[in-house]
PDB file of C-alpha atoms in Angstrom:
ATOM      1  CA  UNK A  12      13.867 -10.028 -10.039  1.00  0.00           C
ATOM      2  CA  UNK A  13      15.046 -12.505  -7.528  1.00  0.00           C
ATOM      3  CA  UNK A  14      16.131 -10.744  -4.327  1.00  0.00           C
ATOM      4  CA  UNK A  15      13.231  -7.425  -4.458  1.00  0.00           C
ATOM      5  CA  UNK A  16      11.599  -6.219  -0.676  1.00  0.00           C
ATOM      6  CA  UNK A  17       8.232  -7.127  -1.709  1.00  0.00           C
ATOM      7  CA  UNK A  18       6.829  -4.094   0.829  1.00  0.00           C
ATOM      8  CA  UNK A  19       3.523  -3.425   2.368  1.00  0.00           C
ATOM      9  CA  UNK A  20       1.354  -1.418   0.131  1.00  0.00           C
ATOM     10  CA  UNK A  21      -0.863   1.488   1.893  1.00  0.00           C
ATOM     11  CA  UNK A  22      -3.466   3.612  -0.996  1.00  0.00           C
ATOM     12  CA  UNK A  23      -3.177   6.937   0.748  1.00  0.00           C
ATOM     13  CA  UNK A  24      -5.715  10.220  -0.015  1.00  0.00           C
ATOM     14  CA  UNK A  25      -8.550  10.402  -2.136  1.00  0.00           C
ATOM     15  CA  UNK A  26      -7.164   6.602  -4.158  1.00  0.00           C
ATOM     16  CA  UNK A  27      -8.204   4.401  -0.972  1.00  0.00           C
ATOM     17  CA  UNK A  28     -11.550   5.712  -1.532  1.00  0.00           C
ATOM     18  CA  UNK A  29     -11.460   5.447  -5.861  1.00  0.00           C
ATOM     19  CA  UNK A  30     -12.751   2.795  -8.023  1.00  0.00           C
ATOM     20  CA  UNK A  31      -9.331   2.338  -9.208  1.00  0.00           C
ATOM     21  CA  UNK A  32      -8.144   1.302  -5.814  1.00  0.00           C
ATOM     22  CA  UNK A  33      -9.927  -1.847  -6.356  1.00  0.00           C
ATOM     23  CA  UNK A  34      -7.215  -2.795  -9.009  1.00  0.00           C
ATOM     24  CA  UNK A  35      -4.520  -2.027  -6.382  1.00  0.00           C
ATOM     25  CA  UNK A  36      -5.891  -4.013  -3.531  1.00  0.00           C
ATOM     26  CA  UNK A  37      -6.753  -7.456  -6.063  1.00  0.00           C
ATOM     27  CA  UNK A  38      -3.482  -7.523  -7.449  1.00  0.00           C
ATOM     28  CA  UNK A  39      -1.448  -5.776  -4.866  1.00  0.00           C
ATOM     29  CA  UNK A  40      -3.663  -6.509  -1.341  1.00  0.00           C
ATOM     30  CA  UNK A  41      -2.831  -3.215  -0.961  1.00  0.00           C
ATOM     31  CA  UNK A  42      -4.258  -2.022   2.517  1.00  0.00           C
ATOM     32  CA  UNK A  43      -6.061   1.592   3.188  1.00  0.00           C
ATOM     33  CA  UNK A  44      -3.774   3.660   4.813  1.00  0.00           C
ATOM     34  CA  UNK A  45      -5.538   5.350   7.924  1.00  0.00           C
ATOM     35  CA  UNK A  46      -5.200   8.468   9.438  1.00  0.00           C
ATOM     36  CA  UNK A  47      -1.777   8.046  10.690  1.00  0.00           C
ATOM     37  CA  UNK A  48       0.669   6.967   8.432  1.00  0.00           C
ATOM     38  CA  UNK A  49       2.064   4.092   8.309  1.00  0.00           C
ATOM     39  CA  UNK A  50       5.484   3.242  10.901  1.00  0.00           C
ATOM     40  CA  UNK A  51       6.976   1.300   7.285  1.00  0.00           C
ATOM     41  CA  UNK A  52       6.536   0.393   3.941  1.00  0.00           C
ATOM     42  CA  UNK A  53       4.924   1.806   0.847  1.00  0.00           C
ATOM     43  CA  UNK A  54       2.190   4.202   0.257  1.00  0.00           C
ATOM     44  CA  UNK A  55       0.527   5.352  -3.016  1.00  0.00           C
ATOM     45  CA  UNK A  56      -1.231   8.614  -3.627  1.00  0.00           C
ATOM     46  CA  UNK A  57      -2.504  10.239  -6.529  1.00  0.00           C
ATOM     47  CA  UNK A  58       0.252  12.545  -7.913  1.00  0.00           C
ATOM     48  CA  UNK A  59      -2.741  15.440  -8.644  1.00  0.00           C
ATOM     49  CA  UNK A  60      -3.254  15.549  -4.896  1.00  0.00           C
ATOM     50  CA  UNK A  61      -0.185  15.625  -3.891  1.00  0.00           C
ATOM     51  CA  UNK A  62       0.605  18.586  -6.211  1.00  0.00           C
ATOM     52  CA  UNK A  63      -2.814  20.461  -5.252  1.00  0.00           C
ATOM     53  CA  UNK A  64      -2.293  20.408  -1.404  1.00  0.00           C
ATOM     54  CA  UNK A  65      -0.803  22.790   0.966  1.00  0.00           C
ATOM     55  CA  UNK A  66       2.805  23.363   1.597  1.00  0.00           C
ATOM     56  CA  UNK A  67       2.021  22.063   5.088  1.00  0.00           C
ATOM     57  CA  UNK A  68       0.723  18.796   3.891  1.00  0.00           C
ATOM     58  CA  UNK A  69       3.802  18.141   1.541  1.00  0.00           C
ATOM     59  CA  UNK A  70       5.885  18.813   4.136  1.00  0.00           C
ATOM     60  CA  UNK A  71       4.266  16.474   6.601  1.00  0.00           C
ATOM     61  CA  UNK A  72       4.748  13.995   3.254  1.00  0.00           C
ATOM     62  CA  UNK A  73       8.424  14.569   3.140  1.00  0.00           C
ATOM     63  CA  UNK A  74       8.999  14.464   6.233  1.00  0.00           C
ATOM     64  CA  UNK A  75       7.486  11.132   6.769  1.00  0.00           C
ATOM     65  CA  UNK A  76       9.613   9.189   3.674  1.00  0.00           C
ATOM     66  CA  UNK A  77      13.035  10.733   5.677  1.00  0.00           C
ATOM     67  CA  UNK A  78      12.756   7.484   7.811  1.00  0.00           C
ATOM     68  CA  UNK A  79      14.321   4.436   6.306  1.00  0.00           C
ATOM     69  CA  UNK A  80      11.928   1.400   5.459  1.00  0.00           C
ATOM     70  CA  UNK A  81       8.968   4.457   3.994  1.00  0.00           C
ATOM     71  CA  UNK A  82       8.143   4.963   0.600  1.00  0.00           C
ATOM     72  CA  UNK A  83       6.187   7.890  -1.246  1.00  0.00           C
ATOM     73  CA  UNK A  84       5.272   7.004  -4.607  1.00  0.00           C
ATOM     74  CA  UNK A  85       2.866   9.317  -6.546  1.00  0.00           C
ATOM     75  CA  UNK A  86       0.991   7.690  -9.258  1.00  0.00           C
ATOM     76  CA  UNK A  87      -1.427   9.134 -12.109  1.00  0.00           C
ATOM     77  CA  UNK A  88      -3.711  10.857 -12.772  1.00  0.00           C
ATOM     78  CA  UNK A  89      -1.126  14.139 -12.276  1.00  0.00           C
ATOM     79  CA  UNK A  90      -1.026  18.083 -14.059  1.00  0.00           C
ATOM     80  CA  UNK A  91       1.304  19.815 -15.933  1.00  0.00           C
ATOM     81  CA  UNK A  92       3.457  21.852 -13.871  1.00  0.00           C
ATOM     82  CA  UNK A  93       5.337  21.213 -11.047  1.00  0.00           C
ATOM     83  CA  UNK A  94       5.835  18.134  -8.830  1.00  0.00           C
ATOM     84  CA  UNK A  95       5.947  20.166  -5.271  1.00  0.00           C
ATOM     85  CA  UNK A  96       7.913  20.403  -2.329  1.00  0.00           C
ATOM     86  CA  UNK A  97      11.104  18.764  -2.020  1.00  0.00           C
ATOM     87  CA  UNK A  98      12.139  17.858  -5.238  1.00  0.00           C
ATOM     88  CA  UNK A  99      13.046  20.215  -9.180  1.00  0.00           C
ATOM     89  CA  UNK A 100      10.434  17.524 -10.876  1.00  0.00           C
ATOM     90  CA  UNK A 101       7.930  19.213 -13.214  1.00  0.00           C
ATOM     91  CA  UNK A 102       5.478  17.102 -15.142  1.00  0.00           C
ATOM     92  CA  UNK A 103       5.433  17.599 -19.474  1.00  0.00           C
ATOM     93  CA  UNK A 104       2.988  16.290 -21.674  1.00  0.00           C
ATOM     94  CA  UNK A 105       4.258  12.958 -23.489  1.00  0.00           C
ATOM     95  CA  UNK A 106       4.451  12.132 -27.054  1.00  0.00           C
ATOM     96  CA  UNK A 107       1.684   9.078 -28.912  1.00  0.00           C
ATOM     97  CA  UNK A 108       5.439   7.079 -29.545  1.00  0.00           C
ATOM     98  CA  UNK A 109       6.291   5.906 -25.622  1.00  0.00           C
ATOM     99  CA  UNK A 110       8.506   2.539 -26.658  1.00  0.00           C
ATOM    100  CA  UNK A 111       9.797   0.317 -23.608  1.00  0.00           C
ATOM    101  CA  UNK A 112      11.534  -3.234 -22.972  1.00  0.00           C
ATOM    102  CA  UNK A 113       8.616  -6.133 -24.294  1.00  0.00           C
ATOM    103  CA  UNK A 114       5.928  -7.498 -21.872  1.00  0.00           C
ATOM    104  CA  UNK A 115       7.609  -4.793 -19.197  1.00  0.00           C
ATOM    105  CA  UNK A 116       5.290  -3.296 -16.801  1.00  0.00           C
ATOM    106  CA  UNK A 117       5.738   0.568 -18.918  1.00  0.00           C
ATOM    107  CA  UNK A 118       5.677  -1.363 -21.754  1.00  0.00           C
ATOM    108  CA  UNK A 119       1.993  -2.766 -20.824  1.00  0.00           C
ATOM    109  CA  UNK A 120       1.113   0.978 -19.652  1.00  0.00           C
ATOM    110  CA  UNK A 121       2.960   3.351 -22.823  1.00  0.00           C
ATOM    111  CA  UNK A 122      -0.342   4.004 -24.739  1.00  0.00           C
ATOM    112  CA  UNK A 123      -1.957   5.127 -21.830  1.00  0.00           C
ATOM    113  CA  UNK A 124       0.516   7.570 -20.349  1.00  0.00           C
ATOM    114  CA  UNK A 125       0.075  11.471 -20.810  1.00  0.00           C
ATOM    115  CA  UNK A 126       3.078  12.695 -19.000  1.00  0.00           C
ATOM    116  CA  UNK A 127       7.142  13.029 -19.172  1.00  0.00           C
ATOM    117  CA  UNK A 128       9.048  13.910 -15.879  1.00  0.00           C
ATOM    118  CA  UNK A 129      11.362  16.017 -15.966  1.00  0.00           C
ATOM    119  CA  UNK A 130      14.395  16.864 -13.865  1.00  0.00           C
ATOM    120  CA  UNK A 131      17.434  18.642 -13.752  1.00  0.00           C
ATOM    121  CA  UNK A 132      19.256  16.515 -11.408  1.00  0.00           C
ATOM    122  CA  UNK A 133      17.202  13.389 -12.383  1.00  0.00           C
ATOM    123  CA  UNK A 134      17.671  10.290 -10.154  1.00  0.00           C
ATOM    124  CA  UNK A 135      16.302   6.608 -11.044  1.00  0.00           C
ATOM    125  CA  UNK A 136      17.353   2.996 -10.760  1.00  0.00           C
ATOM    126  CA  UNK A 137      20.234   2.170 -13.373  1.00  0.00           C
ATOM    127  CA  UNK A 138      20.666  -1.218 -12.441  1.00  0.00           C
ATOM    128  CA  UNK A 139      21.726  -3.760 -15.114  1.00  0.00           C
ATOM    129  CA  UNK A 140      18.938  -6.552 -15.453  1.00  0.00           C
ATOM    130  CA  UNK A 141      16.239  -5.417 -13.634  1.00  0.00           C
ATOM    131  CA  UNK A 142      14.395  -4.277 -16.807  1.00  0.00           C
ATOM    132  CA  UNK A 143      12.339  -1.189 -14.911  1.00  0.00           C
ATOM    133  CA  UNK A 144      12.459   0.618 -17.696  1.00  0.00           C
ATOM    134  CA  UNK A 145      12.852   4.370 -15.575  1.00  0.00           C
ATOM    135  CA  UNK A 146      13.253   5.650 -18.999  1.00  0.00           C
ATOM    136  CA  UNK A 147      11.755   4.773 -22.114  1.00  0.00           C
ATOM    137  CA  UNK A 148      13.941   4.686 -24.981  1.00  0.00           C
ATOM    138  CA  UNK A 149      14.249   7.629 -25.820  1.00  0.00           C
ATOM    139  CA  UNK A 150      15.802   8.454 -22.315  1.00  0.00           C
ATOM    140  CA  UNK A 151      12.687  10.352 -21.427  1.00  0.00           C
ATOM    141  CA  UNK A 152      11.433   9.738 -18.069  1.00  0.00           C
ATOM    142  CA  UNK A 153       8.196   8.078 -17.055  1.00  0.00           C
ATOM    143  CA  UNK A 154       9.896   7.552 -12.983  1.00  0.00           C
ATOM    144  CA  UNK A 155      12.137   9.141 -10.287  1.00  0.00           C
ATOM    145  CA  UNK A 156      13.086   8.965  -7.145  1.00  0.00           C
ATOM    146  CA  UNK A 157      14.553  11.125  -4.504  1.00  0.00           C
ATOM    147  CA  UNK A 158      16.523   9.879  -1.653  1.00  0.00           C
ATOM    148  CA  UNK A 159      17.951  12.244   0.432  1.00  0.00           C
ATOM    149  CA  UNK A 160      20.770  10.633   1.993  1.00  0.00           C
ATOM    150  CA  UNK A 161      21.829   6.878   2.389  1.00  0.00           C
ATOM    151  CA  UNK A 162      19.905   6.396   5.731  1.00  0.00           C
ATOM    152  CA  UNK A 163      16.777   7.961   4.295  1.00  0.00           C
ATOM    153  CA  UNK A 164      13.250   6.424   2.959  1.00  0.00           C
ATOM    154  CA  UNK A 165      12.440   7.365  -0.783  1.00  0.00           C
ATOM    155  CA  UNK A 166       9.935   9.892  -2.645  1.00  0.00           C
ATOM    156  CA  UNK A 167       9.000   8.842  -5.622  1.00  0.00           C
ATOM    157  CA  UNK A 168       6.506   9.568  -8.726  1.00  0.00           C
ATOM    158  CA  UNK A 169       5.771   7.566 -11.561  1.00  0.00           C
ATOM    159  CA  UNK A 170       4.056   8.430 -14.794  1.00  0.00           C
ATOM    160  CA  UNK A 171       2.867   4.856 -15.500  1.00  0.00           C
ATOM    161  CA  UNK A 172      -0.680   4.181 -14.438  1.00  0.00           C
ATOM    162  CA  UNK A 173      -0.558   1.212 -12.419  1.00  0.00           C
ATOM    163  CA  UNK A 174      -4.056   1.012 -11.924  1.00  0.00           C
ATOM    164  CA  UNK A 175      -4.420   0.189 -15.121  1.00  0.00           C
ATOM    165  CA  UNK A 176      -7.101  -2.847 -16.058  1.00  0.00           C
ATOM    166  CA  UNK A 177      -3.841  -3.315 -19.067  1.00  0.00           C
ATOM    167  CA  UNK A 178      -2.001  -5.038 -15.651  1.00  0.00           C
ATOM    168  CA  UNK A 179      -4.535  -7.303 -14.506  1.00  0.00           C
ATOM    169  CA  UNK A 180      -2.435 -10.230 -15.550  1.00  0.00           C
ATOM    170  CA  UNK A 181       0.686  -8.775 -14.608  1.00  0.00           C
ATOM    171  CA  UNK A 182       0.320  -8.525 -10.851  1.00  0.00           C
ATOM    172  CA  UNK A 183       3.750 -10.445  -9.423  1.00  0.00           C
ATOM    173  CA  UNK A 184       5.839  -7.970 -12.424  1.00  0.00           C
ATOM    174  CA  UNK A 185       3.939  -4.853 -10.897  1.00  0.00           C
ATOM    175  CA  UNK A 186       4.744  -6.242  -7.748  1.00  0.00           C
ATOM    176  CA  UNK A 187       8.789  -7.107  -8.238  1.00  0.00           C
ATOM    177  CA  UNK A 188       8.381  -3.852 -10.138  1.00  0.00           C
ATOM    178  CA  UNK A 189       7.213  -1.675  -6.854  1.00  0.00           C
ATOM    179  CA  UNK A 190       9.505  -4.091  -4.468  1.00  0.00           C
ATOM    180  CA  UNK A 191      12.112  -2.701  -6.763  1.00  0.00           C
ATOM    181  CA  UNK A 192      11.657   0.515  -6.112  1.00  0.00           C
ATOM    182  CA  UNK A 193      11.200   0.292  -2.346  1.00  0.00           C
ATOM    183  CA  UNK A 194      14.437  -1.313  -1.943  1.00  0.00           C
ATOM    184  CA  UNK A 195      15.872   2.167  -1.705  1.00  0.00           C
ATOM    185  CA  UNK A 196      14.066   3.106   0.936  1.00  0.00           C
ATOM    186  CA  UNK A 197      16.450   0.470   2.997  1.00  0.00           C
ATOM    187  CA  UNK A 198      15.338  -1.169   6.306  1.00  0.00           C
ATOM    188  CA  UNK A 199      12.933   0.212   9.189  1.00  0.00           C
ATOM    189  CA  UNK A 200      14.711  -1.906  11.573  1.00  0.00           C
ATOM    190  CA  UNK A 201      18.257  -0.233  11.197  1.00  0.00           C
ATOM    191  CA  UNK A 202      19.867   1.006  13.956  1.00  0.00           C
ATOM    192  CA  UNK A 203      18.695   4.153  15.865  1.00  0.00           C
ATOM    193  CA  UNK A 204      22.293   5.320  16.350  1.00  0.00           C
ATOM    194  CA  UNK A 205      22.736   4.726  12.329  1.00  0.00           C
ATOM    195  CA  UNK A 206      19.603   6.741  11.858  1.00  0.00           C
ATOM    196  CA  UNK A 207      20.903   9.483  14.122  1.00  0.00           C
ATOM    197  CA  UNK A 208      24.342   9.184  12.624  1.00  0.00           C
ATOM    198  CA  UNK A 209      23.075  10.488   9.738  1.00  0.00           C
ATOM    199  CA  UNK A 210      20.262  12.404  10.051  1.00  0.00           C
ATOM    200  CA  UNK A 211      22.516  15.589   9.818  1.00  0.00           C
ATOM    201  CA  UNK A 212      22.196  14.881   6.178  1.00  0.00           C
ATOM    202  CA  UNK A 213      18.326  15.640   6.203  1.00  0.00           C
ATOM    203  CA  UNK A 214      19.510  19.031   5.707  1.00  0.00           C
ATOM    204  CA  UNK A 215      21.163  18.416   2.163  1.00  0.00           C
ATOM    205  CA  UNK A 216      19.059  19.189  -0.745  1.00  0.00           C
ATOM    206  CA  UNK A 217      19.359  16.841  -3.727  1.00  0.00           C
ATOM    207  CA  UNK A 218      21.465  18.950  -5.789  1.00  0.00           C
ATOM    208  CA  UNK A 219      24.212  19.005  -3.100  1.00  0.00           C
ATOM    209  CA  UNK A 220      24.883  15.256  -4.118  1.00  0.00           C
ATOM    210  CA  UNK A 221      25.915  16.657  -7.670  1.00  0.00           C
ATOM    211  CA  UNK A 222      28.384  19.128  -5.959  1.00  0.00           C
ATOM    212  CA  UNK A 223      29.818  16.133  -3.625  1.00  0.00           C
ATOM    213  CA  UNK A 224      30.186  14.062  -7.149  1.00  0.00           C
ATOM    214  CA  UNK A 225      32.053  16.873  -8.100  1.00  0.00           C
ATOM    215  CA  UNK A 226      34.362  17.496  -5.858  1.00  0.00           C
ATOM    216  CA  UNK A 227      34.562  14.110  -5.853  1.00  0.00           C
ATOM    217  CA  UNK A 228      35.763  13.901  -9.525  1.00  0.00           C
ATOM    218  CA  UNK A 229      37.386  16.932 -10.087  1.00  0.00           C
ATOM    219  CA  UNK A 230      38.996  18.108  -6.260  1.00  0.00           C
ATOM    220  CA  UNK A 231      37.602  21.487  -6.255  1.00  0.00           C
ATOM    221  CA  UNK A 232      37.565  22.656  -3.150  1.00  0.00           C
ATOM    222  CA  UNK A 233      36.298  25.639  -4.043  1.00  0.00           C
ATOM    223  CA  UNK A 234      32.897  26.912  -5.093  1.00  0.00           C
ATOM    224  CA  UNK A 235      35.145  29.322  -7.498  1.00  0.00           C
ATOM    225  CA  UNK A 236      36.750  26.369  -8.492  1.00  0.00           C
ATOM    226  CA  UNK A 237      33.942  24.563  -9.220  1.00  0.00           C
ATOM    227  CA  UNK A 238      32.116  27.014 -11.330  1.00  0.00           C
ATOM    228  CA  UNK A 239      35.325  27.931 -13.515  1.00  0.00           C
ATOM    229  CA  UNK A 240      35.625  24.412 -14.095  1.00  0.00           C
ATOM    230  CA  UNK A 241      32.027  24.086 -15.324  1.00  0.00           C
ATOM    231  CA  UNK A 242      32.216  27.388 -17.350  1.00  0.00           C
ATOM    232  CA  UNK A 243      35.596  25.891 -19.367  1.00  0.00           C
ATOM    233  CA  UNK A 244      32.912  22.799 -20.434  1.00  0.00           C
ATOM    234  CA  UNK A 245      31.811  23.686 -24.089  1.00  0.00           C
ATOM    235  CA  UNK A 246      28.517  21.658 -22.513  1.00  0.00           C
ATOM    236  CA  UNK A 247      28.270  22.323 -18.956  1.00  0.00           C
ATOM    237  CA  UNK A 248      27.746  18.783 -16.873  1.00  0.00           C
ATOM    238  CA  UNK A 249      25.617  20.892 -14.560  1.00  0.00           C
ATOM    239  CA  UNK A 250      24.306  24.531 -14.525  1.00  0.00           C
ATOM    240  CA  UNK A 251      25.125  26.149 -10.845  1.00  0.00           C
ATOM    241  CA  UNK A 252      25.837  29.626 -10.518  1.00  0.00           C
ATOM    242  CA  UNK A 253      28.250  30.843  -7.981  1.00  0.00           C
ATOM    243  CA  UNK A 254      25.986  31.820  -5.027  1.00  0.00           C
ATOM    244  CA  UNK A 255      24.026  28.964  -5.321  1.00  0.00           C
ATOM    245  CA  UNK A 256      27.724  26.975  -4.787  1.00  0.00           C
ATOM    246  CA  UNK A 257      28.683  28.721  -2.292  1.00  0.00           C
ATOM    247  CA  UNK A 258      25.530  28.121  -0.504  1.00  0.00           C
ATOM    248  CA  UNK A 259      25.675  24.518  -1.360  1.00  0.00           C
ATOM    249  CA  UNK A 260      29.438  24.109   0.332  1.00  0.00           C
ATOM    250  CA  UNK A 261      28.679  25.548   3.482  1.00  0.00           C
ATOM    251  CA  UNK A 262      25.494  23.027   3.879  1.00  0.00           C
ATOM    252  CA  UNK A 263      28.061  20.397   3.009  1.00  0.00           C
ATOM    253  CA  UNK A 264      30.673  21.712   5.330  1.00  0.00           C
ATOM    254  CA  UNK A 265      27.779  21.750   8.242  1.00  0.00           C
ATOM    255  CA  UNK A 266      26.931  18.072   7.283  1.00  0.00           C
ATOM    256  CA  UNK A 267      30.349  17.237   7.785  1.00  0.00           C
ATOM    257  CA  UNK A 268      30.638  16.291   4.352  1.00  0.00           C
ATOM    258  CA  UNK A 269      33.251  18.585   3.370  1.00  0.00           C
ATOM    259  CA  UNK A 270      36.091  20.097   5.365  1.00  0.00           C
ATOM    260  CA  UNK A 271      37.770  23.502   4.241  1.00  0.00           C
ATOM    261  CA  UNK A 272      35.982  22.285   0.767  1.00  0.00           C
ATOM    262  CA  UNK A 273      38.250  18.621   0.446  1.00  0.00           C
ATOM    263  CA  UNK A 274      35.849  15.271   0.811  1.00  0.00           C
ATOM    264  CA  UNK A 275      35.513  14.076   4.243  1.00  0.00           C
ATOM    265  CA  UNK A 276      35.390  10.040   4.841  1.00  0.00           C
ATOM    266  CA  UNK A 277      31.983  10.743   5.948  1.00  0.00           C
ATOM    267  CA  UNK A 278      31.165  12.712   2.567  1.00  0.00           C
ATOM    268  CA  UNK A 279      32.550   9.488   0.497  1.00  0.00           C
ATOM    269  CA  UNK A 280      31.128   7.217   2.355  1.00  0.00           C
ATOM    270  CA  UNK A 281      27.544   8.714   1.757  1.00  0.00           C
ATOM    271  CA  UNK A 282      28.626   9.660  -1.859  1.00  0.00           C
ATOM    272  CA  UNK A 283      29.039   5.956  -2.425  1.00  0.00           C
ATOM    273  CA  UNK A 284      25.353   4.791  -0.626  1.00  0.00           C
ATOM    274  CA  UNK A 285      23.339   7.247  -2.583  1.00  0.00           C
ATOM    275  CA  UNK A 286      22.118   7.608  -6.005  1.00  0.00           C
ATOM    276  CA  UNK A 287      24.784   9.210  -7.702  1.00  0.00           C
ATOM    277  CA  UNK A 288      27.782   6.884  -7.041  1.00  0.00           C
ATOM    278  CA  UNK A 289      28.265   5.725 -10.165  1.00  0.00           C
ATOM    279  CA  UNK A 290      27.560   9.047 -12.181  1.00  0.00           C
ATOM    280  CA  UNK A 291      30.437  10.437  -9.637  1.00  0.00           C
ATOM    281  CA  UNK A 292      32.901   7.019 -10.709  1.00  0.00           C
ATOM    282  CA  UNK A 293      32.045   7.839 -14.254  1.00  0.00           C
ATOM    283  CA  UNK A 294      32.998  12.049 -14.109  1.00  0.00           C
ATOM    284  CA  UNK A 295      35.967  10.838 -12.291  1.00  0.00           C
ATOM    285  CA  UNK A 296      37.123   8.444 -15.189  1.00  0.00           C
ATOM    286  CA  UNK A 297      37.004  10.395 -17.951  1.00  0.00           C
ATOM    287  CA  UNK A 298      38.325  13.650 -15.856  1.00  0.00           C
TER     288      UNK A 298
END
């Protein structure tokens, strides 16, 4: 994985303190993260503490990964139920079958994972050759990742235990693995005009990327549109219903993504640095 930010690890919460950070600071040199957070890189916490704390604290979370160069990634143990604030995740019990890509880091990890994510708008790396296996092959979901717009850090969760003693031997894969993942959070040092540029983005919600691809694809300038057009689907791509559309254009409109509900230059330009880029190409192609 020639090419991968290898970042600066930070255990944050209750794992700088666990026996299984040990495993994370051999293989990883992972550093404790303090009481302030980190100005950059990448910081693990234990996805069960992230989903029992106050709304306050996942805010202050979120909030942090919103600056380029700062990843979130929550790793085991977790609970059923839902993920928390900021993103649709919810966490599903997983199968005794979990089949990945040979001698790949979820691969190393299947017969100890307990949990599926699931999403409605799910987002995670597609890229050709990189062998993350995001999904295993039965296109379930053992990671995500939500970036809110192309300027932004990442939050992420993964199902695989990477403290795992099954990784011991593996520690430059985990670590191309996590580099990886990190690369979307793109670089601390950018520009503070870029930053500012587009931090009138920060008030998109995931799900408004799906509308962009859409109007994108299909030139509805409409939420009317839109919804008629999903309604005529025999399988809906997406399942919005017309308030909720409505709602979502005027956020784009405010972001300067949209203009009287056509794509703005602006609104292709961060429809073609974020996520769903290729999903939008794709809906466009076959339209």
């Amino acid at each position: 994985m020639e090419g991968s930010i290898y970042p600066i690890l930070y255990l944050a919460g209750s794992l700088a303190t666990h026996r299984r950070s040990r495993i994370l600071v051999q293989l990883l040199d992972a550093e404790l993260a303090g009481d302030l957070l980190p100005e950059k890189g990448m910081c693990l916490m234990f996805g069960q503490e992230y989903q029992q704390a106050k709304h306050e604290k996942q805010k202050k979370w979120q909030e942090w990964c919103k600056q380029p160069g700062r990843t979130l990634l929550l790793i085991p143990p977790f609970q059923a139920g839902q993920v928390g604030e900021g993103v649709d995740w919810s966490l599903a019990f997983s199968g005794d079958d979990l089949k990945a890509e040979k001698n790949s880091v979820a691969q190393m990890v299947a017969s100890e994972v307990t949990f599926l994510l699931q999403s409605k708008f799910p987002v995670f790396d597609r890229t050709p050759g990189y062998h993350l296996n995001h999904q295993w092959t039965d296109y379930t979901f053992n990671t995500l990742f939500n970036k809110r717009h192309s300027g932004s850090g990442v939050f992420c969760a993964t199902t695989l235990p990477l403290w795992s003693i099954s990784l011991m031997d593996a520690g430059d894969k985990l670590r191309k693995w996590l580099g990886r993942l990190h690369e979307h959070a793109g670089n601390a040092s950018e520009s503070k005009g870029g930053v500012e540029d587009k931090a009138v983005f920060n008030i998109l919600e995931p799900q408004d990327y799906s509308v962009l691809s859409c109007v994108y694809a299909w030139q509805t300038t409409t939420p009317k549109a839109l919804a008629e057009k999903l309604g005529s689907q025999i399988v809906p791509l997406f399942s919005f219903d017309l308030d909720w559309l409505t709602t979502s254009y005027n956020r784009l409109e405010k972001a300067g993504a949209l203009q009287k509900g056509a794509l703005t230059e602006l609104g292709l330009a961060q429809l073609q640095e974020c996520p769903w880029w290729g999903h939008a190409q794709q809906m466009k192609e076959v339209s």
